[in-house]
PDB file of C-alpha atoms in Angstrom:
ATOM      1  CA  MET A   1      19.136 -18.048   8.267  1.00 35.00           C
ATOM      2  CA  GLY A   2      21.613 -21.558   9.428  1.00 35.00           C
ATOM      3  CA  SER A   3      21.205 -23.510   6.519  1.00 33.00           C
ATOM      4  CA  LYS A   4      20.421 -23.649   3.220  1.00 33.00           C
ATOM      5  CA  LEU A   5      16.997 -22.713   1.993  1.00 34.00           C
ATOM      6  CA  ASN A   6      15.176 -25.201   1.062  1.00 35.00           C
ATOM      7  CA  ARG A   7      12.210 -22.955  -1.043  1.00 32.00           C
ATOM      8  CA  ARG A   8      10.195 -26.232  -1.244  1.00 30.00           C
ATOM      9  CA  ASN A   9       9.627 -25.173   1.311  1.00 34.00           C
ATOM     10  CA  LEU A  10       8.068 -21.936   0.991  1.00 33.00           C
ATOM     11  CA  LEU A  11       4.714 -22.293   1.810  1.00 30.00           C
ATOM     12  CA  PHE A  12       1.747 -19.957   1.399  1.00 29.00           C
ATOM     13  CA  ALA A  13      -1.840 -20.593   1.569  1.00 31.00           C
ATOM     14  CA  GLY A  14      -1.923 -23.865   1.188  1.00 30.00           C
ATOM     15  CA  ILE A  15       0.291 -23.925  -2.444  1.00 26.00           C
ATOM     16  CA  ASN A  16       4.048 -23.852  -3.082  1.00 31.00           C
ATOM     17  CA  ILE A  17       4.638 -20.009  -3.887  1.00 29.00           C
ATOM     18  CA  VAL A  18       7.978 -20.628  -5.576  1.00 31.00           C
ATOM     19  CA  ALA A  19       7.613 -23.055  -7.462  1.00 27.00           C
ATOM     20  CA  ALA A  20       3.606 -22.620  -8.601  1.00 29.00           C
ATOM     21  CA  PRO A  21       3.792 -19.370  -9.419  1.00 32.00           C
ATOM     22  CA  TYR A  22       0.327 -17.580 -11.060  1.00 31.00           C
ATOM     23  CA  LEU A  23       0.129 -17.701 -14.425  1.00 32.00           C
ATOM     24  CA  GLY A  24      -1.416 -14.303 -15.855  1.00 37.00           C
ATOM     25  CA  GLY A  25      -3.069 -14.219 -18.783  1.00 37.00           C
ATOM     26  CA  CYS A  26      -4.215 -18.050 -18.718  1.00 34.00           C
ATOM     27  CA  ALA A  27      -8.466 -18.349 -18.498  1.00 32.00           C
ATOM     28  CA  SER A  28      -9.991 -18.491 -14.926  1.00 35.00           C
ATOM     29  CA  ALA A  29     -12.769 -17.849 -13.292  1.00 33.00           C
ATOM     30  CA  SER A  30     -11.709 -14.827 -12.272  1.00 37.00           C
ATOM     31  CA  SER A  31     -10.991 -13.610 -15.492  1.00 37.00           C
ATOM     32  CA  GLN A  32     -14.525 -14.994 -17.268  1.00 39.00           C
ATOM     33  CA  THR A  33     -16.220 -12.874 -14.481  1.00 48.00           C
ATOM     34  CA  ASN A  34     -14.384  -9.689 -14.919  1.00 65.00           C
ATOM     35  CA  GLU A  35     -16.872  -6.923 -14.123  1.00 82.00           C
ATOM     36  CA  GLY A  36     -13.663  -4.276 -14.848  1.00 91.00           C
ATOM     37  CA  PRO A  37     -11.601  -2.180 -11.926  1.00 97.00           C
ATOM     38  CA  ALA A  38     -12.881  -2.019  -9.102  1.00 98.00           C
ATOM     39  CA  VAL A  39     -10.304  -0.488  -6.103  1.00 98.00           C
ATOM     40  CA  ALA A  40      -9.611  -1.028  -2.158  1.00 98.00           C
ATOM     41  CA  ILE A  41      -8.445   1.472   0.355  1.00 98.00           C
ATOM     42  CA  THR A  42      -5.653   0.758   2.090  1.00 98.00           C
ATOM     43  CA  ILE A  43      -3.795   3.493   4.586  1.00 98.00           C
ATOM     44  CA  ASP A  44      -0.063   2.929   5.971  1.00 98.00           C
ATOM     45  CA  ASP A  45       1.993   3.913   8.735  1.00 98.00           C
ATOM     46  CA  PHE A  46      -0.340   5.924  11.431  1.00 98.00           C
ATOM     47  CA  ALA A  47       2.166   8.495  12.103  1.00 97.00           C
ATOM     48  CA  LEU A  48      -1.054  10.450  13.673  1.00 96.00           C
ATOM     49  CA  ASP A  49       1.215  13.724  13.897  1.00 94.00           C
ATOM     50  CA  ASP A  50      -0.469  16.910  14.121  1.00 96.00           C
ATOM     51  CA  THR A  51      -0.757  19.537  11.672  1.00 96.00           C
ATOM     52  CA  ALA A  52      -0.793  23.740  10.717  1.00 94.00           C
ATOM     53  CA  LEU A  53      -4.996  22.553   9.912  1.00 96.00           C
ATOM     54  CA  LEU A  54      -6.089  19.230  11.369  1.00 96.00           C
ATOM     55  CA  SER A  55      -4.316  17.379  14.575  1.00 96.00           C
ATOM     56  CA  GLY A  56      -3.921  13.625  13.793  1.00 97.00           C
ATOM     57  CA  ALA A  57      -7.080  12.768  16.120  1.00 96.00           C
ATOM     58  CA  ALA A  58      -9.057  14.760  13.833  1.00 98.00           C
ATOM     59  CA  SER A  59      -7.361  13.207  10.500  1.00 98.00           C
ATOM     60  CA  ASP A  60      -8.190   9.851  11.643  1.00 98.00           C
ATOM     61  CA  ALA A  61     -11.708  10.998  12.474  1.00 98.00           C
ATOM     62  CA  ALA A  62     -11.589  12.533   8.964  1.00 98.00           C
ATOM     63  CA  ILE A  63     -10.556   8.830   7.170  1.00 98.00           C
ATOM     64  CA  LEU A  64     -13.316   7.401   9.576  1.00 98.00           C
ATOM     65  CA  ARG A  65     -15.804   9.394   8.632  1.00 98.00           C
ATOM     66  CA  THR A  66     -15.111   9.184   4.892  1.00 98.00           C
ATOM     67  CA  LEU A  67     -15.610   5.234   5.391  1.00 98.00           C
ATOM     68  CA  ARG A  68     -18.447   4.627   7.569  1.00 98.00           C
ATOM     69  CA  ARG A  69     -20.275   7.060   5.066  1.00 98.00           C
ATOM     70  CA  LEU A  70     -19.708   4.643   2.302  1.00 97.00           C
ATOM     71  CA  ASP A  71     -20.087   1.700   4.263  1.00 97.00           C
ATOM     72  CA  LEU A  72     -16.486   0.574   3.333  1.00 98.00           C
ATOM     73  CA  SER A  73     -13.642  -1.500   5.052  1.00 98.00           C
ATOM     74  CA  ALA A  74     -10.327  -0.357   4.426  1.00 98.00           C
ATOM     75  CA  ALA A  75      -7.001  -1.748   5.772  1.00 98.00           C
ATOM     76  CA  GLY A  76      -4.293   0.718   7.718  1.00 98.00           C
ATOM     77  CA  PHE A  77      -0.879  -1.144   7.883  1.00 98.00           C
ATOM     78  CA  VAL A  78       0.293   0.068  11.223  1.00 98.00           C
ATOM     79  CA  ALA A  79       4.119   0.985  12.164  1.00 98.00           C
ATOM     80  CA  GLY A  80       4.513   0.429  15.530  1.00 98.00           C
ATOM     81  CA  LYS A  81       6.621   3.073  16.766  1.00 98.00           C
ATOM     82  CA  HIS A  82       3.875   5.429  15.705  1.00 98.00           C
ATOM     83  CA  ILE A  83       1.049   3.690  18.098  1.00 98.00           C
ATOM     84  CA  ASP A  84       2.739   2.678  21.034  1.00 98.00           C
ATOM     85  CA  ASN A  85       1.398   5.077  22.970  1.00 97.00           C
ATOM     86  CA  ALA A  86      -2.756   5.942  24.753  1.00 97.00           C
ATOM     87  CA  LYS A  87      -3.338   8.074  21.596  1.00 96.00           C
ATOM     88  CA  GLY A  88      -1.724   5.034  19.130  1.00 97.00           C
ATOM     89  CA  ALA A  89      -4.411   2.580  21.314  1.00 97.00           C
ATOM     90  CA  GLU A  90      -7.365   4.498  20.569  1.00 97.00           C
ATOM     91  CA  VAL A  91      -6.942   5.136  16.989  1.00 98.00           C
ATOM     92  CA  LEU A  92      -6.457   0.987  16.820  1.00 98.00           C
ATOM     93  CA  ARG A  93      -9.222   0.224  19.057  1.00 98.00           C
ATOM     94  CA  ASN A  94     -11.468   2.528  16.710  1.00 98.00           C
ATOM     95  CA  TRP A  95     -10.450   0.887  13.283  1.00 98.00           C
ATOM     96  CA  SER A  96     -10.992  -2.258  15.110  1.00 98.00           C
ATOM     97  CA  ASP A  97     -14.118  -1.479  16.029  1.00 98.00           C
ATOM     98  CA  GLN A  98     -15.693  -0.344  12.890  1.00 98.00           C
ATOM     99  CA  GLY A  99     -14.830  -3.094  11.394  1.00 98.00           C
ATOM    100  CA  HIS A 100     -11.080  -2.117   9.433  1.00 98.00           C
ATOM    101  CA  ILE A 101      -8.456  -4.630   9.001  1.00 98.00           C
ATOM    102  CA  ILE A 102      -5.286  -3.802  10.811  1.00 98.00           C
ATOM    103  CA  GLY A 103      -2.414  -5.237   9.543  1.00 98.00           C
ATOM    104  CA  ASN A 104       1.140  -5.259  10.362  1.00 99.00           C
ATOM    105  CA  HIS A 105       4.000  -3.035   9.204  1.00 98.00           C
ATOM    106  CA  THR A 106       6.741  -3.881  11.044  1.00 98.00           C
ATOM    107  CA  TYR A 107       7.525  -1.508  14.469  1.00 98.00           C
ATOM    108  CA  SER A 108      10.516   0.497  13.665  1.00 98.00           C
ATOM    109  CA  HIS A 109       9.618   0.915   9.866  1.00 98.00           C
ATOM    110  CA  ASN A 110      13.072   0.314   8.710  1.00 98.00           C
ATOM    111  CA  TYR A 111      14.085  -0.742   4.845  1.00 98.00           C
ATOM    112  CA  TYR A 112      14.576  -4.568   3.753  1.00 98.00           C
ATOM    113  CA  GLY A 113      17.234  -5.202   1.896  1.00 97.00           C
ATOM    114  CA  GLY A 114      18.185  -8.536   2.428  1.00 97.00           C
ATOM    115  CA  ARG A 115      21.000  -8.628   4.518  1.00 96.00           C
ATOM    116  CA  ASP A 116      18.877  -9.990   8.247  1.00 97.00           C
ATOM    117  CA  PRO A 117      15.639 -11.907   7.698  1.00 98.00           C
ATOM    118  CA  GLN A 118      15.743 -12.704  11.765  1.00 98.00           C
ATOM    119  CA  ALA A 119      16.185  -9.042  12.931  1.00 98.00           C
ATOM    120  CA  MET A 120      13.091  -8.117   9.860  1.00 98.00           C
ATOM    121  CA  MET A 121      10.825 -11.258  11.308  1.00 98.00           C
ATOM    122  CA  ALA A 122      11.480  -9.866  14.958  1.00 98.00           C
ATOM    123  CA  ASP A 123      11.057  -6.760  14.089  1.00 98.00           C
ATOM    124  CA  ILE A 124       7.369  -7.599  12.777  1.00 98.00           C
ATOM    125  CA  LEU A 125       7.112  -9.753  15.874  1.00 98.00           C
ATOM    126  CA  ARG A 126       7.472  -6.731  18.135  1.00 98.00           C
ATOM    127  CA  CYS A 127       4.707  -4.435  16.202  1.00 98.00           C
ATOM    128  CA  GLU A 128       2.591  -7.960  16.373  1.00 98.00           C
ATOM    129  CA  ALA A 129       2.639  -7.635  20.209  1.00 98.00           C
ATOM    130  CA  LEU A 130       0.889  -3.742  19.794  1.00 98.00           C
ATOM    131  CA  LEU A 131      -1.796  -5.755  17.150  1.00 98.00           C
ATOM    132  CA  LYS A 132      -3.045  -8.757  18.337  1.00 98.00           C
ATOM    133  CA  PRO A 133      -5.293  -7.004  21.416  1.00 97.00           C
ATOM    134  CA  TYR A 134      -7.428  -5.274  18.712  1.00 98.00           C
ATOM    135  CA  ALA A 135     -10.342  -8.304  16.678  1.00 98.00           C
ATOM    136  CA  GLY A 136      -9.157  -6.073  13.501  1.00 98.00           C
ATOM    137  CA  PHE A 137      -5.751  -7.514  13.577  1.00 98.00           C
ATOM    138  CA  LYS A 138      -5.132 -10.072  10.337  1.00 98.00           C
ATOM    139  CA  LYS A 139      -2.270 -11.875   9.533  1.00 98.00           C
ATOM    140  CA  LEU A 140      -1.570  -8.777   6.767  1.00 98.00           C
ATOM    141  CA  PHE A 141       1.840  -7.809   6.388  1.00 98.00           C
ATOM    142  CA  ARG A 142       3.284  -5.222   3.503  1.00 98.00           C
ATOM    143  CA  PHE A 143       6.968  -4.001   3.625  1.00 98.00           C
ATOM    144  CA  PRO A 144       8.250  -0.559   4.279  1.00 98.00           C
ATOM    145  CA  TYR A 145       8.265   1.096   1.354  1.00 98.00           C
ATOM    146  CA  LEU A 146       6.953  -1.719  -0.593  1.00 98.00           C
ATOM    147  CA  ALA A 147      10.858  -2.981  -0.181  1.00 98.00           C
ATOM    148  CA  GLU A 148      10.893  -6.934  -0.387  1.00 98.00           C
ATOM    149  CA  GLY A 149      14.596  -7.668  -0.670  1.00 98.00           C
ATOM    150  CA  ARG A 150      17.542  -7.324  -3.127  1.00 97.00           C
ATOM    151  CA  THR A 151      19.041 -10.445  -3.436  1.00 97.00           C
ATOM    152  CA  THR A 152      17.301 -13.823  -4.091  1.00 98.00           C
ATOM    153  CA  GLU A 153      18.518 -15.105  -1.205  1.00 98.00           C
ATOM    154  CA  GLY A 154      17.412 -12.482   1.496  1.00 98.00           C
ATOM    155  CA  ARG A 155      14.282 -12.406  -0.613  1.00 98.00           C
ATOM    156  CA  ASP A 156      13.346 -16.172  -0.167  1.00 98.00           C
ATOM    157  CA  ALA A 157      14.812 -16.166   3.376  1.00 98.00           C
ATOM    158  CA  MET A 158      11.636 -13.580   4.303  1.00 98.00           C
ATOM    159  CA  ARG A 159       9.470 -15.162   2.631  1.00 98.00           C
ATOM    160  CA  ILE A 160      10.048 -18.042   4.541  1.00 98.00           C
ATOM    161  CA  LEU A 161      10.198 -16.234   7.785  1.00 98.00           C
ATOM    162  CA  LEU A 162       6.683 -15.086   7.094  1.00 98.00           C
ATOM    163  CA  ALA A 163       4.743 -18.183   5.780  1.00 98.00           C
ATOM    164  CA  GLU A 164       6.574 -19.930   8.976  1.00 98.00           C
ATOM    165  CA  ASN A 165       4.263 -17.091  11.305  1.00 98.00           C
ATOM    166  CA  GLY A 166       1.388 -17.341   8.848  1.00 98.00           C
ATOM    167  CA  TYR A 167       1.321 -14.251   7.464  1.00 98.00           C
ATOM    168  CA  GLN A 168       0.369 -13.020   3.637  1.00 98.00           C
ATOM    169  CA  ASN A 169       2.057 -10.839   1.954  1.00 98.00           C
ATOM    170  CA  ALA A 170      -0.462  -7.495   1.890  1.00 98.00           C
ATOM    171  CA  HIS A 171       0.875  -6.059  -1.575  1.00 98.00           C
ATOM    172  CA  VAL A 172      -0.198  -3.143  -3.468  1.00 98.00           C
ATOM    173  CA  THR A 173      -0.911  -2.661  -7.078  1.00 98.00           C
ATOM    174  CA  ILE A 174      -1.479   0.672  -7.128  1.00 99.00           C
ATOM    175  CA  ASP A 175       1.603   2.828  -6.119  1.00 98.00           C
ATOM    176  CA  THR A 176       1.372   6.494  -5.365  1.00 98.00           C
ATOM    177  CA  SER A 177       3.167   9.486  -4.334  1.00 98.00           C
ATOM    178  CA  ASP A 178       0.500  10.322  -2.346  1.00 98.00           C
ATOM    179  CA  TRP A 179       2.991  11.605   1.109  1.00 98.00           C
ATOM    180  CA  TYR A 180       5.151  13.658  -0.741  1.00 98.00           C
ATOM    181  CA  ILE A 181       2.078  15.840  -2.082  1.00 98.00           C
ATOM    182  CA  ASP A 182       1.253  15.514   1.481  1.00 98.00           C
ATOM    183  CA  GLN A 183       4.465  17.055   2.641  1.00 98.00           C
ATOM    184  CA  ARG A 184       4.553  19.846   0.372  1.00 98.00           C
ATOM    185  CA  LEU A 185       1.138  20.876   1.504  1.00 98.00           C
ATOM    186  CA  LYS A 186       2.326  20.655   5.458  1.00 98.00           C
ATOM    187  CA  GLU A 187       5.112  22.836   4.185  1.00 97.00           C
ATOM    188  CA  LYS A 188       3.195  25.287   2.808  1.00 97.00           C
ATOM    189  CA  LEU A 189       0.198  25.355   5.532  1.00 97.00           C
ATOM    190  CA  ALA A 190       3.011  26.208   8.585  1.00 95.00           C
ATOM    191  CA  ARG A 191       4.637  28.719   6.365  1.00 95.00           C
ATOM    192  CA  GLU A 192       1.039  30.416   5.003  1.00 96.00           C
ATOM    193  CA  PRO A 193      -1.883  28.804   7.208  1.00 95.00           C
ATOM    194  CA  ASN A 194      -4.884  30.227   4.563  1.00 95.00           C
ATOM    195  CA  THR A 195      -3.388  28.572   1.830  1.00 97.00           C
ATOM    196  CA  ASP A 196      -6.486  27.643  -0.837  1.00 98.00           C
ATOM    197  CA  LEU A 197      -6.092  23.927  -0.528  1.00 98.00           C
ATOM    198  CA  SER A 198      -7.963  23.296  -4.244  1.00 98.00           C
ATOM    199  CA  PRO A 199      -4.706  23.128  -6.358  1.00 98.00           C
ATOM    200  CA  TYR A 200      -3.144  20.674  -3.894  1.00 98.00           C
ATOM    201  CA  ARG A 201      -6.836  18.776  -4.206  1.00 98.00           C
ATOM    202  CA  ALA A 202      -6.896  18.836  -8.005  1.00 98.00           C
ATOM    203  CA  PHE A 203      -2.737  17.789  -7.732  1.00 98.00           C
ATOM    204  CA  PHE A 204      -3.628  14.832  -5.427  1.00 98.00           C
ATOM    205  CA  LEU A 205      -6.161  13.696  -8.089  1.00 98.00           C
ATOM    206  CA  GLU A 206      -4.800  13.893 -11.175  1.00 98.00           C
ATOM    207  CA  HIS A 207      -1.601  11.962  -9.646  1.00 98.00           C
ATOM    208  CA  ILE A 208      -4.183   9.078  -8.087  1.00 98.00           C
ATOM    209  CA  TRP A 209      -6.241   8.936 -11.214  1.00 98.00           C
ATOM    210  CA  ALA A 210      -3.224   8.574 -13.709  1.00 98.00           C
ATOM    211  CA  ARG A 211      -1.649   5.817 -11.097  1.00 98.00           C
ATOM    212  CA  ALA A 212      -4.940   4.275 -11.207  1.00 98.00           C
ATOM    213  CA  GLN A 213      -5.438   4.096 -15.127  1.00 98.00           C
ATOM    214  CA  TYR A 214      -1.191   3.053 -15.632  1.00 98.00           C
ATOM    215  CA  TYR A 215      -1.504   0.128 -12.608  1.00 98.00           C
ATOM    216  CA  ASP A 216      -4.765  -1.384 -14.082  1.00 98.00           C
ATOM    217  CA  GLY A 217      -2.835  -1.021 -18.025  1.00 98.00           C
ATOM    218  CA  LEU A 218       0.086  -3.503 -15.891  1.00 98.00           C
ATOM    219  CA  ALA A 219      -2.730  -5.448 -14.453  1.00 98.00           C
ATOM    220  CA  LYS A 220      -4.316  -5.977 -17.915  1.00 98.00           C
ATOM    221  CA  LEU A 221      -1.033  -7.046 -18.907  1.00 98.00           C
ATOM    222  CA  VAL A 222       0.267  -9.325 -16.450  1.00 98.00           C
ATOM    223  CA  PHE A 223      -3.498 -11.725 -15.461  1.00 98.00           C
ATOM    224  CA  GLY A 224      -5.072 -10.322 -18.916  1.00 97.00           C
ATOM    225  CA  HIS A 225      -7.854  -8.642 -17.119  1.00 98.00           C
ATOM    226  CA  SER A 226      -8.631  -5.448 -14.080  1.00 98.00           C
ATOM    227  CA  ILE A 227      -8.375  -6.774 -11.048  1.00 98.00           C
ATOM    228  CA  LYS A 228      -9.896  -5.533  -7.559  1.00 98.00           C
ATOM    229  CA  HIS A 229      -6.434  -3.140  -6.789  1.00 98.00           C
ATOM    230  CA  THR A 230      -5.197  -2.525  -3.676  1.00 98.00           C
ATOM    231  CA  ILE A 231      -4.218   1.698  -3.435  1.00 98.00           C
ATOM    232  CA  LEU A 232      -1.604   2.543  -1.592  1.00 98.00           C
ATOM    233  CA  LEU A 233      -2.237   5.765   0.685  1.00 98.00           C
ATOM    234  CA  HIS A 234      -1.264   6.963   3.547  1.00 98.00           C
ATOM    235  CA  HIS A 235      -2.755   8.394   6.690  1.00 98.00           C
ATOM    236  CA  ASN A 236      -2.276  11.573   6.180  1.00 98.00           C
ATOM    237  CA  LEU A 237      -3.628  15.202   5.956  1.00 98.00           C
ATOM    238  CA  THR A 238      -4.093  14.611   2.179  1.00 98.00           C
ATOM    239  CA  THR A 239      -5.538  11.745   2.553  1.00 98.00           C
ATOM    240  CA  ALA A 240      -7.774  12.647   5.520  1.00 98.00           C
ATOM    241  CA  LEU A 241      -8.765  16.248   3.003  1.00 98.00           C
ATOM    242  CA  PHE A 242      -9.290  14.826   0.261  1.00 98.00           C
ATOM    243  CA  LEU A 243     -10.283  10.964   0.027  1.00 98.00           C
ATOM    244  CA  GLY A 244     -13.932  11.289   0.188  1.00 98.00           C
ATOM    245  CA  ASP A 245     -13.230  13.145  -3.438  1.00 98.00           C
ATOM    246  CA  LEU A 246     -10.983  10.169  -4.522  1.00 98.00           C
ATOM    247  CA  LEU A 247     -13.646   7.591  -3.450  1.00 98.00           C
ATOM    248  CA  ALA A 248     -15.909   9.752  -5.707  1.00 98.00           C
ATOM    249  CA  MET A 249     -13.326   9.996  -8.586  1.00 98.00           C
ATOM    250  CA  PHE A 250     -13.062   6.123  -9.051  1.00 98.00           C
ATOM    251  CA  ARG A 251     -17.259   5.834  -8.648  1.00 98.00           C
ATOM    252  CA  ARG A 252     -17.791   9.104 -11.411  1.00 98.00           C
ATOM    253  CA  ASN A 253     -14.800   6.466 -13.787  1.00 98.00           C
ATOM    254  CA  ASN A 254     -16.850   3.625 -13.175  1.00 97.00           C
ATOM    255  CA  TRP A 255     -14.448   1.987 -10.980  1.00 98.00           C
ATOM    256  CA  ARG A 256     -16.455  -0.393  -7.694  1.00 98.00           C
ATOM    257  CA  LEU A 257     -15.198   0.146  -4.165  1.00 98.00           C
ATOM    258  CA  VAL A 258     -14.527  -2.796  -2.609  1.00 98.00           C
ATOM    259  CA  ASN A 259     -13.615  -3.539   0.623  1.00 98.00           C
ATOM    260  CA  ALA A 260      -9.914  -4.284   1.228  1.00 98.00           C
ATOM    261  CA  ALA A 261     -10.438  -8.328   2.895  1.00 98.00           C
ATOM    262  CA  ASP A 262     -12.346  -8.961  -0.692  1.00 98.00           C
ATOM    263  CA  ALA A 263      -9.280  -7.340  -2.683  1.00 98.00           C
ATOM    264  CA  PHE A 264      -6.808  -9.388  -0.332  1.00 98.00           C
ATOM    265  CA  ALA A 265      -8.921 -12.642  -0.508  1.00 98.00           C
ATOM    266  CA  ALA A 266      -8.695 -12.837  -4.588  1.00 98.00           C
ATOM    267  CA  GLU A 267      -6.706 -15.037  -6.521  1.00 97.00           C
ATOM    268  CA  GLU A 268      -4.521 -12.995  -8.042  1.00 98.00           C
ATOM    269  CA  PHE A 269      -2.674 -11.810  -5.129  1.00 98.00           C
ATOM    270  CA  LYS A 270      -1.705 -15.182  -4.671  1.00 97.00           C
ATOM    271  CA  ALA A 271       0.989 -14.649  -7.532  1.00 97.00           C
ATOM    272  CA  VAL A 272       4.850 -14.541  -7.518  1.00 96.00           C
ATOM    273  CA  PHE A 273       7.567 -13.376  -8.833  1.00 97.00           C
ATOM    274  CA  SER A 274      11.059 -13.519  -8.522  1.00 94.00           C
ATOM    275  CA  ASN A 275      12.889 -10.265 -10.327  1.00 93.00           C
ATOM    276  CA  ILE A 276      15.105  -8.881  -8.503  1.00 96.00           C
ATOM    277  CA  PRO A 277      14.992  -6.242  -6.594  1.00 96.00           C
ATOM    278  CA  SER A 278      11.926  -7.444  -5.104  1.00 97.00           C
ATOM    279  CA  GLY A 279       8.859  -5.203  -4.398  1.00 97.00           C
ATOM    280  CA  GLN A 280       6.868  -2.748  -5.812  1.00 98.00           C
ATOM    281  CA  SER A 281       3.796  -2.984  -6.879  1.00 98.00           C
ATOM    282  CA  LEU A 282       2.341  -6.729  -7.248  1.00 98.00           C
ATOM    283  CA  VAL A 283       1.155  -5.686 -10.677  1.00 98.00           C
ATOM    284  CA  TRP A 284       4.725  -3.792 -11.433  1.00 98.00           C
ATOM    285  CA  ALA A 285       6.473  -6.605 -10.635  1.00 98.00           C
ATOM    286  CA  GLY A 286       4.618  -9.497 -12.678  1.00 98.00           C
ATOM    287  CA  ALA A 287       5.139  -7.057 -15.585  1.00 98.00           C
ATOM    288  CA  LYS A 288       8.992  -6.854 -14.685  1.00 97.00           C
ATOM    289  CA  GLU A 289       9.207 -10.601 -14.874  1.00 96.00           C
ATOM    290  CA  LYS A 290       7.225 -10.993 -17.910  1.00 96.00           C
ATOM    291  CA  ASN A 291       9.173  -8.423 -19.665  1.00 96.00           C
ATOM    292  CA  LEU A 292       5.698  -6.892 -20.688  1.00 97.00           C
ATOM    293  CA  SER A 293       6.695  -3.011 -20.323  1.00 94.00           C
ATOM    294  CA  PRO A 294       9.718  -1.424 -21.669  1.00 90.00           C
ATOM    295  CA  ASP A 295       9.097   1.250 -19.319  1.00 90.00           C
ATOM    296  CA  LEU A 296       8.960   0.364 -16.184  1.00 96.00           C
ATOM    297  CA  ARG A 297      11.424   2.522 -13.625  1.00 96.00           C
ATOM    298  CA  TYR A 298      12.547   2.017 -10.915  1.00 96.00           C
ATOM    299  CA  PRO A 299      11.547   3.011  -8.064  1.00 96.00           C
ATOM    300  CA  ALA A 300       8.082   2.729  -9.736  1.00 97.00           C
ATOM    301  CA  GLU A 301       6.952   6.422  -7.813  1.00 98.00           C
ATOM    302  CA  ASP A 302       8.425   8.595  -6.270  1.00 97.00           C
ATOM    303  CA  SER A 303       9.321  12.651  -5.172  1.00 98.00           C
ATOM    304  CA  LYS A 304      11.825  12.874  -8.472  1.00 98.00           C
ATOM    305  CA  TYR A 305       8.550  11.922 -10.379  1.00 98.00           C
ATOM    306  CA  GLU A 306       6.188  14.765  -8.998  1.00 98.00           C
ATOM    307  CA  LYS A 307       8.832  17.692  -7.958  1.00 98.00           C
ATOM    308  CA  PRO A 308       9.038  19.036 -11.501  1.00 98.00           C
ATOM    309  CA  ARG A 309       5.114  19.262 -12.155  1.00 97.00           C
ATOM    310  CA  MET A 310       4.588  20.636  -8.500  1.00 98.00           C
ATOM    311  CA  ASP A 311       7.161  22.941  -8.754  1.00 98.00           C
ATOM    312  CA  GLU A 312       5.730  24.270 -11.691  1.00 98.00           C
ATOM    313  CA  LEU A 313       2.604  24.831 -10.389  1.00 98.00           C
ATOM    314  CA  GLY A 314       3.675  26.624  -7.641  1.00 97.00           C
ATOM    315  CA  LEU A 315       2.501  24.029  -5.175  1.00 98.00           C
TER     316      LEU A 315
END
């Protein structure tokens, strides 16, 4: 950015998102009519790799089948490098035709530390060129690794560029390490193709349920009530195998399943927080800025937190 940043011009959805952040805990229509926690499915990356158990195409078909059975519309955040081919085009066409949102996750899936916002925006637009032909494409952007910049200048420069290009930050509220469970399962299947999946399913569900309760607790601290959450999953084997079990678990525990578009339209997703490094879950960021929780680890989710337990269980 050649000139000095003007935060007063950092606009999003018709409001000044830096000067007028969401005031968590104040009375609002959303808090007065809150119906308890709800969750929308959001799926990142779309690597579409074949595994020892399922091909990438079979995994995609399983995910779509589960969503279709429950009449649920998800959001897929696509890293362009994974779908810049005929197989990727077919997958995106299926997602779009079945009513799911297709969002932007950059082309290269690089970590954004804040040094070169113009290069980051160019990478986003490169991915956009691949996504625009599909009716499901929406200008929703999710940062790779949920990393929005390690400096105030880099963070604000990116916010300006996203707003100028019509993008909304597609926040995660429930962060997970599903990718690590998936990695461990695929490594085991490569060695032992007949591996029993049930312990991995149990650990996957245990992990997601623990994270869901944790982040809903943060939402109550930040906003004063449960919200329509967006959960971070990845387009991988564990999602293909266990998504139906995951959604059934939420319903058994009285969480509503909502469409991704409804979650992203909620007032809470207009909240903007100023902690540095910027990013992580939206409710994590709010709790960090407001100093509402003493146990906020960084990064909020990572393999190092799950490895000891998985080692102990022999997974």
